[in-house]
XYZ file of C-alpha atoms in Angstrom:
474
model
C 0.000 0.000 0.000
C 1.581 3.298 -1.087
C 1.617 6.361 1.112
C 1.136 9.931 -0.007
C 4.395 11.909 0.089
C 4.530 14.999 2.255
C 4.017 18.284 0.425
C 5.756 21.610 0.968
C 3.049 23.255 3.135
C 2.903 26.260 0.826
C -0.364 27.428 2.334
C -4.084 27.571 1.692
C -4.774 29.657 -1.422
C -7.360 32.404 -1.623
C -10.476 31.159 -3.383
C -13.975 32.216 -4.297
C -16.799 30.874 -2.128
C -18.663 27.934 -3.695
C -22.172 28.376 -5.028
C -25.063 27.076 -2.951
C -25.796 24.451 -5.607
C -22.214 23.183 -5.245
C -22.634 22.949 -1.469
C -25.818 20.943 -2.003
C -24.063 18.510 -4.351
C -21.206 18.114 -1.862
C -23.711 17.281 0.891
C -25.345 14.631 -1.309
C -21.967 12.985 -1.914
C -21.172 13.118 1.795
C -24.450 11.435 2.702
C -23.933 8.713 0.094
C -20.407 7.988 1.332
C -21.437 7.650 4.981
C -22.207 4.370 6.688
C -25.259 2.356 5.536
C -28.595 3.785 6.579
C -27.468 7.409 6.874
C -28.925 8.452 3.505
C -32.247 6.810 4.348
C -32.247 8.502 7.757
C -31.479 11.880 6.188
C -34.202 11.464 3.556
C -36.697 10.461 6.237
C -35.985 13.585 8.287
C -36.216 15.845 5.222
C -39.513 14.233 4.187
C -40.983 15.013 7.609
C -40.335 18.749 7.151
C -42.620 21.019 5.148
C -40.112 22.976 3.074
C -42.886 24.908 1.323
C -43.970 26.221 4.714
C -40.334 27.101 5.405
C -40.168 29.112 2.175
C -43.378 30.931 3.098
C -42.009 31.915 6.512
C -38.739 33.061 4.947
C -40.654 35.170 2.422
C -42.674 36.851 5.181
C -39.686 37.459 7.455
C -37.410 38.789 4.706
C -40.255 40.537 2.812
C -39.247 39.064 -0.530
C -40.092 35.909 -2.466
C -38.181 32.722 -1.631
C -37.893 30.459 -4.674
C -35.497 27.559 -3.863
C -34.402 25.460 -0.879
C -31.303 23.235 -0.761
C -29.965 20.921 1.936
C -26.323 21.994 2.332
C -25.221 20.391 5.597
C -26.107 18.524 8.753
C -24.528 17.630 12.047
C -25.582 15.506 14.966
C -28.716 17.474 15.806
C -29.653 19.748 12.900
C -30.044 19.988 9.142
C -29.001 23.191 7.386
C -30.899 24.429 4.334
C -30.016 27.349 2.080
C -32.987 29.466 0.984
C -32.505 31.484 -2.204
C -34.724 34.484 -2.982
C -35.806 35.830 -6.357
C -33.366 38.737 -6.069
C -30.444 36.286 -5.756
C -29.827 36.812 -2.038
C -29.965 33.958 0.441
C -30.209 32.947 4.094
C -30.028 29.591 5.844
C -32.534 27.644 7.899
C -31.241 25.432 10.698
C -33.861 22.791 11.512
C -33.755 20.355 14.414
C -33.148 16.735 13.319
C -30.467 15.073 11.167
C -29.262 11.807 9.669
C -27.589 10.976 13.001
C -31.054 10.834 14.661
C -29.475 11.896 17.953
C -32.664 13.634 19.097
C -35.031 10.877 18.010
C -35.520 9.494 21.545
C -35.674 12.783 23.464
C -38.840 14.421 24.823
C -39.661 17.632 22.913
C -39.432 19.696 26.117
C -35.767 18.745 26.583
C -34.933 19.609 22.972
C -36.717 22.964 23.198
C -34.899 23.905 26.400
C -31.544 23.091 24.791
C -32.387 25.178 21.714
C -33.461 28.106 23.898
C -30.213 27.864 25.848
C -28.178 27.937 22.637
C -30.000 31.107 21.574
C -29.317 32.638 25.003
C -25.637 31.728 24.686
C -25.315 33.237 21.210
C -27.065 36.420 22.343
C -24.779 36.620 25.378
C -21.711 36.217 23.151
C -22.941 38.931 20.777
C -23.630 41.289 23.684
C -20.463 40.777 25.696
C -17.660 39.673 23.353
C -16.211 40.189 19.884
C -16.454 36.478 19.044
C -18.132 36.086 15.613
C -21.212 33.876 15.950
C -24.238 33.056 13.768
C -26.636 35.981 13.248
C -30.158 34.764 14.013
C -32.883 36.562 12.045
C -35.929 34.595 13.204
C -36.511 31.536 15.387
C -39.295 29.102 16.164
C -38.467 27.141 19.306
C -41.442 24.791 19.448
C -42.458 21.696 17.499
C -46.013 22.939 16.936
C -45.418 24.821 13.696
C -46.037 24.295 9.987
C -42.431 23.320 9.231
C -42.610 20.376 11.643
C -39.691 21.029 14.008
C -37.951 23.884 15.839
C -35.894 26.007 13.449
C -34.151 29.317 13.008
C -33.446 31.563 10.045
C -29.898 32.880 10.020
C -27.593 34.976 7.926
C -25.460 32.573 5.880
C -21.855 32.343 7.034
C -19.566 32.522 4.008
C -16.734 30.352 5.223
C -15.036 26.983 5.101
C -14.499 24.676 8.038
C -11.097 25.001 9.627
C -10.991 21.185 9.523
C -10.856 21.321 5.720
C -7.632 23.361 5.719
C -6.036 22.126 8.964
C -2.261 21.531 8.514
C -1.851 18.002 7.167
C 0.601 16.241 4.881
C -2.429 14.733 3.126
C -3.853 18.118 2.091
C -1.700 20.203 -0.285
C -4.161 23.111 0.090
C -3.919 23.241 3.889
C -2.794 26.208 5.966
C 0.918 26.825 6.321
C 2.551 27.821 9.595
C 1.917 31.557 9.249
C -1.747 31.082 8.378
C -2.294 28.591 11.199
C -0.637 30.818 13.792
C -2.712 33.797 12.646
C -5.916 31.768 13.046
C -4.886 30.450 16.461
C -4.184 33.990 17.703
C -7.818 34.872 17.046
C -9.197 31.678 18.579
C -6.998 32.004 21.669
C -8.297 35.552 22.099
C -11.878 34.257 21.855
C -11.123 31.664 24.545
C -9.647 34.369 26.773
C -12.730 36.559 26.362
C -14.874 33.754 27.783
C -12.442 33.229 30.666
C -12.230 36.948 31.499
C -15.941 37.651 31.841
C -17.013 38.484 35.436
C -18.128 35.398 37.308
C -21.563 33.855 36.911
C -23.319 32.881 40.138
C -23.851 29.199 39.278
C -22.789 26.266 37.127
C -25.293 25.223 34.457
C -26.683 26.388 31.101
C -27.496 29.956 30.119
C -31.072 31.189 29.918
C -32.367 34.521 28.627
C -35.391 36.356 29.996
C -36.584 38.449 27.046
C -39.087 40.458 29.106
C -36.450 41.501 31.636
C -33.626 41.494 29.059
C -31.342 39.587 31.405
C -29.286 36.403 31.413
C -29.259 33.804 34.169
C -27.848 30.335 34.756
C -30.407 27.529 34.745
C -30.297 23.716 34.761
C -27.879 21.954 32.453
C -29.162 21.264 28.930
C -27.012 18.293 27.881
C -27.087 16.624 24.501
C -28.232 13.298 25.923
C -31.689 12.309 27.147
C -31.977 13.578 30.739
C -35.207 11.775 31.542
C -33.391 8.451 31.085
C -31.318 9.165 34.194
C -33.769 9.866 37.043
C -30.993 10.075 39.656
C -29.184 12.882 37.860
C -29.676 16.422 39.195
C -29.210 18.895 36.290
C -28.372 21.880 38.487
C -27.726 24.719 38.600
C -24.913 24.140 41.088
C -23.197 26.566 43.441
C -19.887 24.705 43.786
C -17.446 22.523 41.876
C -18.045 19.687 44.331
C -21.823 19.705 43.733
C -21.223 19.700 39.991
C -18.767 16.790 40.068
C -21.036 14.786 42.344
C -23.927 15.110 39.891
C -21.694 14.028 37.016
C -20.605 10.941 38.965
C -24.236 10.094 39.725
C -24.938 10.419 36.000
C -22.203 7.908 35.140
C -23.575 5.506 37.762
C -27.018 5.877 36.165
C -25.559 5.118 32.732
C -24.121 1.879 34.105
C -27.612 0.832 35.200
C -29.137 1.291 31.751
C -30.388 -2.007 30.259
C -28.370 -1.486 27.064
C -25.019 -0.726 28.754
C -23.717 -4.292 28.473
C -24.634 -4.457 24.777
C -23.005 -1.079 24.116
C -19.841 -2.233 25.863
C -19.824 -5.434 23.790
C -20.044 -3.306 20.646
C -17.092 -1.242 21.850
C -14.967 -4.345 22.445
C -15.985 -5.766 19.067
C -14.767 -2.522 17.499
C -11.507 -2.725 19.460
C -10.921 -6.164 17.961
C -10.860 -4.586 14.483
C -8.098 -2.099 15.303
C -5.349 -4.321 13.869
C -2.215 -6.049 15.020
C -1.230 -3.234 17.395
C -4.178 -4.075 19.661
C -4.317 -7.501 21.362
C -7.575 -9.301 20.638
C -10.157 -9.715 23.401
C -10.964 -13.414 23.248
C -13.851 -13.572 25.746
C -15.819 -10.360 25.243
C -18.720 -11.334 27.520
C -16.387 -11.946 30.461
C -14.589 -8.643 29.857
C -17.892 -6.758 29.663
C -19.118 -8.145 32.985
C -15.717 -7.491 34.551
C -15.726 -3.872 33.383
C -19.258 -3.344 34.667
C -18.235 -4.552 38.124
C -15.084 -2.419 37.975
C -16.839 0.803 36.981
C -19.633 0.308 39.518
C -17.154 -0.069 42.376
C -14.929 2.634 40.944
C -17.607 5.348 40.774
C -18.842 4.484 44.265
C -15.308 5.031 45.557
C -14.901 8.242 43.548
C -18.136 9.680 44.949
C -17.128 8.767 48.510
C -13.676 10.310 48.075
C -15.220 13.536 46.819
C -16.357 14.248 50.398
C -12.704 14.503 51.438
C -11.633 16.946 48.714
C -11.851 20.670 49.413
C -12.429 22.394 46.079
C -13.815 25.604 47.595
C -10.513 27.484 47.024
C -11.190 27.108 43.288
C -14.756 28.458 43.367
C -16.002 32.067 43.613
C -14.942 34.449 44.998
C -11.426 33.054 44.447
C -11.994 31.852 40.865
C -14.951 32.669 38.606
C -17.517 30.456 36.945
C -17.063 30.954 33.182
C -18.852 30.173 29.924
C -17.467 27.215 27.972
C -17.960 26.119 24.368
C -17.505 22.436 25.156
C -17.284 21.395 21.507
C -14.773 23.981 20.302
C -12.918 22.119 17.574
C -11.732 22.672 14.018
C -15.090 21.479 12.689
C -16.897 24.334 14.446
C -14.641 27.203 13.364
C -15.320 28.801 9.982
C -12.514 30.458 8.010
C -12.709 33.069 5.263
C -12.389 31.680 1.727
C -10.508 34.670 0.371
C -8.304 35.118 3.457
C -7.864 31.700 5.128
C -6.120 33.335 8.093
C -9.344 35.024 9.185
C -11.951 33.419 11.452
C -15.442 34.415 10.292
C -17.530 32.457 12.826
C -17.544 30.036 15.731
C -20.612 27.820 15.419
C -22.514 25.037 17.206
C -23.009 26.464 20.705
C -25.485 23.711 21.640
C -24.426 22.091 24.884
C -22.391 25.118 25.992
C -22.399 25.644 29.728
C -21.095 27.693 32.631
C -18.333 25.782 34.423
C -15.634 26.378 37.056
C -12.668 28.419 35.813
C -10.350 25.428 36.203
C -12.539 23.474 33.759
C -12.950 26.315 31.270
C -9.251 27.162 31.065
C -8.402 23.500 30.414
C -10.440 23.347 27.202
C -8.824 24.661 24.045
C -9.270 24.193 20.321
C -5.607 23.212 20.047
C -5.993 20.478 22.654
C -9.066 19.138 20.815
C -7.232 18.897 17.475
C -5.131 16.175 15.945
C -1.506 16.428 14.932
C 0.021 13.793 12.658
C 3.502 12.341 12.807
C 4.827 14.403 9.908
C 7.724 16.617 11.148
C 6.342 19.738 9.470
C 2.875 19.126 10.924
C 4.387 18.754 14.386
C 6.452 21.908 13.914
C 3.359 23.921 12.971
C 1.400 22.385 15.842
C 4.093 23.383 18.373
C 3.994 26.943 17.032
C 0.225 27.009 17.478
C 0.471 25.762 21.077
C 3.150 28.355 21.867
C 0.990 31.079 20.315
C -2.045 30.015 22.352
C -0.008 30.057 25.561
C 1.443 33.498 24.766
C -2.040 34.942 24.189
C -3.283 33.507 27.483
C -0.297 34.834 29.395
C -0.911 38.271 27.905
C -4.699 38.440 28.300
C -5.612 36.509 31.465
C -5.405 37.823 35.025
C -1.927 36.771 36.258
C -3.324 36.121 39.730
C -5.519 33.401 38.191
C -3.325 32.095 35.392
C 0.330 31.646 36.328
C 3.091 29.062 36.667
C 1.764 27.964 40.056
C -1.908 27.569 39.125
C -1.556 25.984 35.674
C -0.327 22.572 36.971
C -3.093 22.586 39.600
C -5.763 23.272 36.977
C -4.408 20.505 34.748
C -4.490 18.104 37.680
C -8.074 19.038 38.554
C -9.129 18.732 34.926
C -8.174 15.057 35.061
C -10.593 14.727 37.981
C -13.274 16.430 35.881
C -12.654 13.960 33.049
C -12.943 11.066 35.486
C -16.367 12.328 36.554
C -17.668 13.414 33.138
C -16.302 10.820 30.711
C -18.846 8.113 29.939
C -17.626 4.609 30.825
C -19.387 2.993 27.881
C -16.803 3.409 25.124
C -13.603 4.205 27.009
C -10.902 1.679 27.982
C -10.294 1.069 31.686
C -6.620 1.929 31.289
C -7.491 5.478 30.228
C -9.324 6.043 33.515
C -6.286 4.743 35.396
C -4.022 7.196 33.580
C -6.361 10.114 34.302
C -6.378 9.166 37.981
C -2.581 8.989 38.061
C -2.312 12.410 36.403
C -4.764 13.881 38.884
C -2.825 12.509 41.856
C 0.535 13.671 40.473
C -0.095 17.205 41.760
C -2.111 16.373 44.887
C -0.978 16.196 48.544
C 0.092 12.899 50.093
C -3.101 12.409 52.104
C -5.173 12.532 48.914
C -2.825 10.116 47.163
C -3.372 7.650 49.996
C -7.123 8.269 49.866
C -7.327 7.428 46.159
C -4.785 4.603 46.184
C -7.422 1.815 46.508
C -9.121 3.179 43.373
C -5.840 3.048 41.498
C -5.183 -0.519 42.592
C -8.689 -1.516 41.536
C -8.259 -0.015 38.077
C -4.813 -1.472 37.496
C -6.133 -4.891 38.435
C -8.934 -4.740 35.862
C -7.138 -3.208 32.871
C -6.365 -5.828 30.214
C -3.605 -5.547 27.616
C -6.034 -4.573 24.871
C -7.442 -1.787 27.050
C -3.938 -0.500 27.734
C -3.102 -0.527 24.030
C -6.258 1.383 23.091
C -5.530 3.924 25.818
C -2.169 4.529 24.181
C -3.986 5.201 20.899
C -5.980 7.877 22.735
C -2.660 9.461 23.701
C -2.675 8.295 27.334
């Protein structure tokens, strides 16, 4: 099997934006190339929407005749349609539902609350920052409408996904070092703006009271089905400890779901296809039952140990609660076609939440992005990390972000991952590594407190689990 030779990383060229019809054709090809059933699922969702009603609403809102509608994209929770008017102008409609069917099992009330929170978050960003976000022209939050699902009309963002031009030896038209660093400077500044905002009073999801024209923090609006987990308290929370405890309870509830064992079997079956680098799991059923017993005991111990951790020094008034875009990655950053150094929008604010500062400062687009083994890729990646760190050092309060606090935050973030990472499709060895990294910067009494958990995890981790954890970078 031949490999593609590395190119010279000459940079992403300036280009004209594609026509809407070209975007529609690209989406058709993408759907057809996805796994079996995705095209049928996409067609089914589209067929359940009244696009004529959508055109009528667009015509009324924009006060001009809409003549064509094209499906140009979809993610996990929404389909995006371009609406073209008779005068040649256009807008987009973002309608709940997609080929992934991720909302198909959720009660409408949960979906509506999440959509309302995303609108509140976007409005908050527009009001309080310079971060470019989608411009919402009109929205319908409820399912009881002629279109058939909640939707919004938005100004179309003329941009390409950063993922499509991310530095890679496999993409001759990718960004070079200068372009990538320029983009990262902007994104790092956006991240700092979220971290600098005066503290919120709680942890949870943003809400907006239109009558009072004010923002507040309400219960969490996660992307999964809350009503499935009756023991989970969605907040809002007044402390990091309360927040972590609820996340642990959520993971314990997930373990009690009737389909957990089947989902874990599917994960192990997938692991067995990874190739010669991953030892095969011979007795999947035994491993599944073993992992279930391990995680059940493990989360019980983690919840009990939480009572002995004092996280109050990292809560207000010492450190703020801040807004977090939890899915900030190169697929949700849009770059200018003509000037690929320029960020034109940060999208997909669904699931955003207010979190402790030590959680918010540990998320970064750079950390959520892949870097290959090509020397030039790695060189560019290091420059981007250095640029991000320089921007943070320049723009964040030095009493909060300094050489002493950074290792502490990184340690605590491992604890957050332990509490928030679902046990269904993660190898046991990864949890062990996270626990070790958390304890690396903790006092001796806490190390002794958590030592039984570490022994339990090390005893359960099989060689395949350890190998997969290494693939994750742990």
